Tab-separated table of C-alpha atoms in Angstrom:
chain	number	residue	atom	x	y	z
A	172	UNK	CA	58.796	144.863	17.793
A	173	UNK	CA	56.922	148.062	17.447
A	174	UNK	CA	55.025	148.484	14.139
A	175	UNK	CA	56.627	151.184	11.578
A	176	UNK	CA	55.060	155.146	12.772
A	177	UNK	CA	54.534	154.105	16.065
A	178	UNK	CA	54.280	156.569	18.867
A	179	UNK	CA	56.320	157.307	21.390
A	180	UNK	CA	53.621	157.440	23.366
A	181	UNK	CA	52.615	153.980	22.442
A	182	UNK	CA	55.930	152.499	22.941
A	183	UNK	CA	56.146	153.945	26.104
A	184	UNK	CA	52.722	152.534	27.080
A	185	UNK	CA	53.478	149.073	25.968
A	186	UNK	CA	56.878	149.266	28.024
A	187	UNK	CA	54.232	150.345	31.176
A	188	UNK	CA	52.013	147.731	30.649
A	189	UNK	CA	49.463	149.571	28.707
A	190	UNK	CA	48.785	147.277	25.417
A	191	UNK	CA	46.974	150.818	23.749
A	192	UNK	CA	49.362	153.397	25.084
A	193	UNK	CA	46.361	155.437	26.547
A	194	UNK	CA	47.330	156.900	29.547
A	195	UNK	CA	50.784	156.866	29.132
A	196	UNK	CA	50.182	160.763	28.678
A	197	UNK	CA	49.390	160.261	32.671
A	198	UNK	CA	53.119	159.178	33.636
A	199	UNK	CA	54.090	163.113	32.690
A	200	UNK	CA	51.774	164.756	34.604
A	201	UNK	CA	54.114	167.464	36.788
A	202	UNK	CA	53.404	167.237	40.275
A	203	UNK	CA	51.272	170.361	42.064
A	204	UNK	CA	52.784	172.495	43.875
A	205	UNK	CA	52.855	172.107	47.846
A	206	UNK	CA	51.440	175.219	49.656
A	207	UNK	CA	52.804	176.942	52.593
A	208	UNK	CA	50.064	176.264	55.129
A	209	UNK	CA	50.524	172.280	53.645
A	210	UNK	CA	54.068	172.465	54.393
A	211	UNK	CA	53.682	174.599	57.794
A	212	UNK	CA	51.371	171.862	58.998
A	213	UNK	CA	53.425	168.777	57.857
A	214	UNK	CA	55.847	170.639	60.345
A	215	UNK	CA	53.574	171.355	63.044
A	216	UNK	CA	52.781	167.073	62.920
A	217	UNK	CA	55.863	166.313	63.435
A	218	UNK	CA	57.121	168.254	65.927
A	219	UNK	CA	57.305	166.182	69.349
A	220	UNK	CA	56.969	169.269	71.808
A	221	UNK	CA	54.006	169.233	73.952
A	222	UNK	CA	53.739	173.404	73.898
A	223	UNK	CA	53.576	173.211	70.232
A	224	UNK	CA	51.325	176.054	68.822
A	225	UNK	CA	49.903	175.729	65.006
A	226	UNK	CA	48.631	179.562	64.233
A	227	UNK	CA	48.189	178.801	60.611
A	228	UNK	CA	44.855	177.854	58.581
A	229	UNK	CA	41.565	179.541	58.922
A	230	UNK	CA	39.259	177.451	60.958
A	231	UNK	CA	37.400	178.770	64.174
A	232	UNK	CA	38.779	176.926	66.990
A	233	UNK	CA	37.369	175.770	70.148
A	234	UNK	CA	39.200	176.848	74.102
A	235	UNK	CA	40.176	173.166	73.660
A	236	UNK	CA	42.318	174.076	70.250
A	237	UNK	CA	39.506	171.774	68.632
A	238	UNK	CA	37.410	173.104	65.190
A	239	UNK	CA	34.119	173.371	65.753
A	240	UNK	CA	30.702	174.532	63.909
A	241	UNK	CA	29.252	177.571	64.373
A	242	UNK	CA	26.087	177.693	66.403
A	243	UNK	CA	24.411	179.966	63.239
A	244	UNK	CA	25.576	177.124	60.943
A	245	UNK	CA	24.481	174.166	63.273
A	246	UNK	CA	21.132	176.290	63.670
A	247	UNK	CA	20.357	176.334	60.003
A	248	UNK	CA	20.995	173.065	59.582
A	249	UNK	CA	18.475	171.671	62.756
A	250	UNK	CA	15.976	173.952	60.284
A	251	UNK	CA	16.536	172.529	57.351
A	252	UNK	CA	16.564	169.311	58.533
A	253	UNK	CA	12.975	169.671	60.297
A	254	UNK	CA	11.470	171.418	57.186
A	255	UNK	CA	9.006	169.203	55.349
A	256	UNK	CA	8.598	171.124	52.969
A	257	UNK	CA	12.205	170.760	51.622
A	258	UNK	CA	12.861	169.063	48.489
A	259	UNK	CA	16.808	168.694	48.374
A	260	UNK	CA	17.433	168.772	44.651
A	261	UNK	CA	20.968	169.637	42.077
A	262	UNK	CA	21.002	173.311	42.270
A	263	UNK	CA	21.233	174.786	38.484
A	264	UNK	CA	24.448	175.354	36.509
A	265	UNK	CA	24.919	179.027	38.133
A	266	UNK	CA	24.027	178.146	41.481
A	267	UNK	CA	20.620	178.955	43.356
A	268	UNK	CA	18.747	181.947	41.968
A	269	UNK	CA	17.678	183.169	45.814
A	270	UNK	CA	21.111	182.932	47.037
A	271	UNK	CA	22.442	184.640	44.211
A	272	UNK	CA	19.823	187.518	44.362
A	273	UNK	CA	20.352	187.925	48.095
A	274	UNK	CA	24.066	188.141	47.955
A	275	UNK	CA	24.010	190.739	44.430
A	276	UNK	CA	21.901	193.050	47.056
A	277	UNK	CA	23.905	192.884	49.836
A	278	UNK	CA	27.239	193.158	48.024
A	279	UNK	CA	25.624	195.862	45.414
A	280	UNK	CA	22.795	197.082	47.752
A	281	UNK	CA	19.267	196.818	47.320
A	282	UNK	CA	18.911	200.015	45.520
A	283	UNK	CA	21.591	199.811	43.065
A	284	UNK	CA	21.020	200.909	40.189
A	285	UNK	CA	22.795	197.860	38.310
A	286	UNK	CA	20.208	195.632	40.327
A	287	UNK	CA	16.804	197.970	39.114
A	288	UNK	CA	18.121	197.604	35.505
A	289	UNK	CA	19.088	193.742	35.548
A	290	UNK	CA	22.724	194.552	34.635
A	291	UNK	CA	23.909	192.158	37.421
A	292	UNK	CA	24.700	188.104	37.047
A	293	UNK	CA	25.592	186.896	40.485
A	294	UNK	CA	26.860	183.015	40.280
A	295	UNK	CA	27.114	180.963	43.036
A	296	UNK	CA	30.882	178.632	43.657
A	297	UNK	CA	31.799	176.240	45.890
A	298	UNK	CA	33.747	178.455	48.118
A	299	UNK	CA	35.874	181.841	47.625
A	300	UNK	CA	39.189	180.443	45.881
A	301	UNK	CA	36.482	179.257	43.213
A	302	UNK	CA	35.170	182.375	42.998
A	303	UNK	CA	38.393	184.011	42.448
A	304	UNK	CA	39.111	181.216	39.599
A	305	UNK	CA	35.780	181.557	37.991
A	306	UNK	CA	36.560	185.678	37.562
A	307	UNK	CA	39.458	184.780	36.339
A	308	UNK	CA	38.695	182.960	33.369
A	309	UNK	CA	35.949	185.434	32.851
A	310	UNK	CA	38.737	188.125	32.912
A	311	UNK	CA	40.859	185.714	30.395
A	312	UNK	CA	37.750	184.927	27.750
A	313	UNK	CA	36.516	188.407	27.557
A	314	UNK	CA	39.796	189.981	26.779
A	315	UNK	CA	40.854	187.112	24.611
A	316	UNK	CA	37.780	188.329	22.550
A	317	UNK	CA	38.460	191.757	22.189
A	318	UNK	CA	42.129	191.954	22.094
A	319	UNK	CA	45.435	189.690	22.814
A	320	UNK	CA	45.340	190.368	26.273
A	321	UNK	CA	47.186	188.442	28.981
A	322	UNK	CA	47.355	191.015	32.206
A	323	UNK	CA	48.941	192.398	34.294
A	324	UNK	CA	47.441	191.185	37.174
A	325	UNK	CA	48.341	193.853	40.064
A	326	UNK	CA	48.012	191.853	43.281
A	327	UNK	CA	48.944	193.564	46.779
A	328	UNK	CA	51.964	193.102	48.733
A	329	UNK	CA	51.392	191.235	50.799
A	330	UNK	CA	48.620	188.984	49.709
A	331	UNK	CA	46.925	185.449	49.821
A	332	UNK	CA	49.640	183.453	49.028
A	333	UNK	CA	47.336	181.377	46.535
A	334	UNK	CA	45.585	184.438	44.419
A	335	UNK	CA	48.785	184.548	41.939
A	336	UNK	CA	48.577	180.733	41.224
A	337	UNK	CA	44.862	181.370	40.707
A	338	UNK	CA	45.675	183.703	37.742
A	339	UNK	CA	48.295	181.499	36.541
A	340	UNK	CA	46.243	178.591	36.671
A	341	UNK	CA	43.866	180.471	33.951
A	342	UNK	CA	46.255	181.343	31.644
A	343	UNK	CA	46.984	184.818	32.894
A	344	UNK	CA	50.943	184.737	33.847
A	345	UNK	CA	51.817	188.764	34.022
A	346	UNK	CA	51.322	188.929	37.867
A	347	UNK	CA	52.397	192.157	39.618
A	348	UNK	CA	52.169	194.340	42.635
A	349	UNK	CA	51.570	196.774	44.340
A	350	UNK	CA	52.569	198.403	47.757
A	351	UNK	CA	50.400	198.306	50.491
A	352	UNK	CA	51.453	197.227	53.879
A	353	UNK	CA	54.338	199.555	55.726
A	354	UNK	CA	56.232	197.768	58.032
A	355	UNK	CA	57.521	200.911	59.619
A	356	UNK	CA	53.756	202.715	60.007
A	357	UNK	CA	51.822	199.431	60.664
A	358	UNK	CA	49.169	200.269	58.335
A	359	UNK	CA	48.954	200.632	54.403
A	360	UNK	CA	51.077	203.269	52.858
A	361	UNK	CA	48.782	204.898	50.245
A	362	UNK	CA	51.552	207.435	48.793
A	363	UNK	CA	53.371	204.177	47.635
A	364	UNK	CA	50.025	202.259	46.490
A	365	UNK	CA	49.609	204.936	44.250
A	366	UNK	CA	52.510	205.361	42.767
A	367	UNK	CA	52.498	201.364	41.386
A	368	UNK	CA	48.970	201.650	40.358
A	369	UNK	CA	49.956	205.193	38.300
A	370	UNK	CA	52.685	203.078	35.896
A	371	UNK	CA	50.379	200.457	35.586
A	372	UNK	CA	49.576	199.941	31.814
A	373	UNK	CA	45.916	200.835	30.721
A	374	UNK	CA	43.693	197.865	31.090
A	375	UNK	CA	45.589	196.655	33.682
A	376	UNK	CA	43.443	194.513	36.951
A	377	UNK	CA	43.404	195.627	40.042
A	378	UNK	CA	42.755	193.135	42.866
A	379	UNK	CA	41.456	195.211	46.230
A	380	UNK	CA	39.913	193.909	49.347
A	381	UNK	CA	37.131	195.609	49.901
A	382	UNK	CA	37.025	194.178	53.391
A	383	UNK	CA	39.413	192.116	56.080
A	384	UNK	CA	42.350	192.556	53.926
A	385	UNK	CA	44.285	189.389	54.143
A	386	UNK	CA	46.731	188.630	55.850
A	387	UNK	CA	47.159	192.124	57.542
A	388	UNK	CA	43.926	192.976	58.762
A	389	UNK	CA	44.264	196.626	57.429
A	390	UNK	CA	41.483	197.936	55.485
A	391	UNK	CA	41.240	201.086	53.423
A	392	UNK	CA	39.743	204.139	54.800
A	393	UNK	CA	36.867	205.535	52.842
A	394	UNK	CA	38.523	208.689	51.960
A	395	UNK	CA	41.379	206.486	50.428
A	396	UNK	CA	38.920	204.589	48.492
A	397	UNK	CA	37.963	207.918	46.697
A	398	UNK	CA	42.097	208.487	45.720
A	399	UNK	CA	42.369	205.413	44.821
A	400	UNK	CA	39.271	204.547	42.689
A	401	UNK	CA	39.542	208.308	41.264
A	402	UNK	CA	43.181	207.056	39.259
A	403	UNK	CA	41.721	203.541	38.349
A	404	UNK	CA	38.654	205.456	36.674
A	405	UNK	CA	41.809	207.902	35.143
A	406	UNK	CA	44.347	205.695	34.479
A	407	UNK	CA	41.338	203.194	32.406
A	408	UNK	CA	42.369	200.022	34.931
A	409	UNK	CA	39.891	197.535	35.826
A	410	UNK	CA	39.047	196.678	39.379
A	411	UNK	CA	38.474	193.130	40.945
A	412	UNK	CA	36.957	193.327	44.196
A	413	UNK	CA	37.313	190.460	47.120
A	414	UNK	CA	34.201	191.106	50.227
A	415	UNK	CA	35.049	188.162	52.279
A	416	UNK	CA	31.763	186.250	53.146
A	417	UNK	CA	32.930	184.038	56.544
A	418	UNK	CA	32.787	186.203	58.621
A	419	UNK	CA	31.883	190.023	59.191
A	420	UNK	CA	34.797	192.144	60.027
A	421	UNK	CA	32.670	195.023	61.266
A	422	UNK	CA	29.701	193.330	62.050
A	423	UNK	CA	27.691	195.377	59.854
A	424	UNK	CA	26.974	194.697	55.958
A	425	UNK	CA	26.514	197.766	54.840
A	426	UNK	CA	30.182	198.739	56.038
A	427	UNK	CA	31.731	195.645	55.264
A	428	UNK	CA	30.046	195.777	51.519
A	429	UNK	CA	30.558	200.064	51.518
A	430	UNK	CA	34.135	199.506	48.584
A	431	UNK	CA	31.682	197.673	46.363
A	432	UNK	CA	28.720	199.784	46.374
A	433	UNK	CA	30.878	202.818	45.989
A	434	UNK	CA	32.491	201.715	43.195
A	435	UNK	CA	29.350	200.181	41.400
A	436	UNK	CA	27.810	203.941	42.415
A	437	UNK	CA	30.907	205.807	40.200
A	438	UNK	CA	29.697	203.643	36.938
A	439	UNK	CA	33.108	201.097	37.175
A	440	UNK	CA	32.276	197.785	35.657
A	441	UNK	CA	33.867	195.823	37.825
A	442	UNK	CA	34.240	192.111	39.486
A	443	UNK	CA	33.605	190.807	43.233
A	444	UNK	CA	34.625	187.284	44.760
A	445	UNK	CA	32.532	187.234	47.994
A	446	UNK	CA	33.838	185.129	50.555
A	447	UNK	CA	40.331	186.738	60.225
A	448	UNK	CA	43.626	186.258	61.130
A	449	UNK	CA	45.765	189.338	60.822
A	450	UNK	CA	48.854	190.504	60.517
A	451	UNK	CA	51.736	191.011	63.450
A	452	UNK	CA	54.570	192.053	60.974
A	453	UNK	CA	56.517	189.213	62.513
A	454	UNK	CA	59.737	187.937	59.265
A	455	UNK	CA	62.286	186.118	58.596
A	456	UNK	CA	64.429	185.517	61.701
A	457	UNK	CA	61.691	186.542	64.164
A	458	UNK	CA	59.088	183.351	62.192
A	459	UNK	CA	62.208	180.882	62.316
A	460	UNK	CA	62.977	181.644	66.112
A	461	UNK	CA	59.346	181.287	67.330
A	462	UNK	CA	59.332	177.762	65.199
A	463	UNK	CA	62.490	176.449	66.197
A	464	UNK	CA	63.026	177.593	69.750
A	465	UNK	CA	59.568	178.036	71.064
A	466	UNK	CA	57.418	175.496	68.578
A	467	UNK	CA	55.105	177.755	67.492
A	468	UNK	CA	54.136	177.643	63.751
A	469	UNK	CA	52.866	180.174	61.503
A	470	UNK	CA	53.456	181.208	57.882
A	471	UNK	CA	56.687	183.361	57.155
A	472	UNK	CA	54.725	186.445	56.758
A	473	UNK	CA	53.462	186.407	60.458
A	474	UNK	CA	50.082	186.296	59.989
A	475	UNK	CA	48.089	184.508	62.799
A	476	UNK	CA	44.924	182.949	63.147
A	477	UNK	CA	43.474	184.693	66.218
A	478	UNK	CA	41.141	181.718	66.868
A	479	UNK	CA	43.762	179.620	67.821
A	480	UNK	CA	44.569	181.366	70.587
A	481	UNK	CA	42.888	180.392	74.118
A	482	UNK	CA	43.491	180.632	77.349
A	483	UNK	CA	45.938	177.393	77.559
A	484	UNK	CA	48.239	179.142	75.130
A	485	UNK	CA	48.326	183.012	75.299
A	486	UNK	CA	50.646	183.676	77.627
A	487	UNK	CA	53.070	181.252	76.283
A	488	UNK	CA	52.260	182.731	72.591
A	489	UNK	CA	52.820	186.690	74.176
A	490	UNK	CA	56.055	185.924	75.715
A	491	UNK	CA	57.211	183.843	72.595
A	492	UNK	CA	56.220	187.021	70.416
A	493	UNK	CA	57.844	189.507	73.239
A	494	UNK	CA	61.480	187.237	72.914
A	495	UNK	CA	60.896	186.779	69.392
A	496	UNK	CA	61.369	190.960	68.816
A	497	UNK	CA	63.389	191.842	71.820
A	498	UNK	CA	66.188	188.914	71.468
A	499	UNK	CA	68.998	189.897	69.351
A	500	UNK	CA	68.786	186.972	67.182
């Protein structure tokens, strides 16, 4: 018998074997939510076919369709390793004060003013979906102080699949977007772009890849960085900046880090999460034909990981894609 003003909770626990009832609160819990690329490569396990493709995730890839380490990577390491000197220690709270230094001046630039003044806090994550979170709730706390702010959150179309849930996740739920990929033109359609970002409400975020937009691979021209960052200064909107760190999609920093310093130079306080597949426009019917008929797995946007391709599987992947938009399906 349960004693008068018990809880459900407890009663619940008892009935689970719990005598307390203290992690009954556990048996709720709502299961997370299984991503695309999870689900894509559940699929890809499955299937029996020995020409099966997998063109999702975003691991390098080896001519043998193995993942491999990088010989920079694999080179540090054989240095660190051989370094006497090293003293492998916690790093602090914000991350390592060198690394964080380093990567302010080559995101910001070595001259920026922001840097000369000591107006910039770089803080080091364990990877760029952290880094995304962490400005988040940065975004979340410093609005919550000055007003009851909960977005909008202007994301473009497309985007990383998981950049909305990131926002979520920290309590911001007013997720929109904006144009920027054109099917038709194969590039992004800045008439369009502009027009979402003009009826944005005042105060509103604006995420932008400043580099190696994913997943189309189309970047913004410099001239269309001036438009664009000429209405967010106008229209009082806030820009959060992503400069992917994995890789270099010009192979030259100053380039690749050109959106941030440019911005940062105009006197926008602003937010980057540092950090190559791209884009074929391949939907719908075309994704489902290439899985189904051919075995070849990617994510319903099209997007490919170019590293997976070799030379065992290109010309099966080229005529795949050629049926794929030349069959009347």
């Amino acid at each position: 018998m349960n004693r008068p003003g018990g809880s459900m909770d407890e009663k619940e626990g008892n009935q689970n074997g719990d005598p307390g009832g203290h992690l009954s609160v556990f048996t709720r819990t709502h299961s997370a939510t299984v991503s695309p690329e999870t689900r894509l490569l559940s699929a890809f396990k499955r299937d029996t076919q020995i020409r099966r493709v997998y063109l999702a995730g975003r691991e390098c890839y080896s001519e043998e369709g193995k993942t491999f380490e990088l010989r920079l990577v694999g080179k540090i390491k054989q240095q660190l390793s051989a370094d006497p000197t090293l003293r492998p220690e916690y790093p602090p709270s914000l991350g390592l004060t060198e690394f964080t230094r380093r990567a302010s001046e080559v995101a910001l630039g070595k001259s920026s003013r922001a840097i000369a003044e000591n107006r910039v806090l770089g803080v080091q994550t364990p990877g760029f979906t952290a880094a995304v979170r962490l400005g988040a709730e940065l975004l979340r706390h410093w609005y919550d102080v000055c007003a009851d702010w909960r977005g909008p959150v202007y994301l473009s179309s497309p985007c990383d699949d998981s950049l909305a849930a990131i926002f979520q996740a920290a309590g911001i739920q007013d997720i929109c977007e904006y144009y920027y990929w054109d099917d038709k033109q194969r590039g992004v359609c800045l008439k369009k772009l502009l027009e979402d970002l003009e009826r944005a409400p005042e105060r509103s975020v604006v995420v932008l890849s400043a580099s190696a937009h994913y997943p189309t691979g189309a970047d913004l021209s410099q001239n269309q960085w001036a438009v664009i960052t000429q209405l967010i200064m106008r229209r009082r909107l806030f820009p959060f900046l992503l400069l992917p760190a994995q890789a270099l999609c010009y192979g030259d920093l100053e380039r690749d880090a050109w959106p941030v310093q440019y911005c940062a130079s105009l006197g926008m306080e602003l937010l980057c999460a540092q950090s190559f597949s791209h884009c074929f426009g391949l939907y719908g019917q075309q994704v489902d034909f290439l899985s189904k008929k051919r075995h070849i797995h990617l994510l319903p946007r099209g997007c490919l990981n170019m590293s997976a391709i070799n030379g065992r599987n290109f010309e099966y992947i080229a005529d795949s894609i050629h049926l794929a938009l030349t069959t009347s399906l």
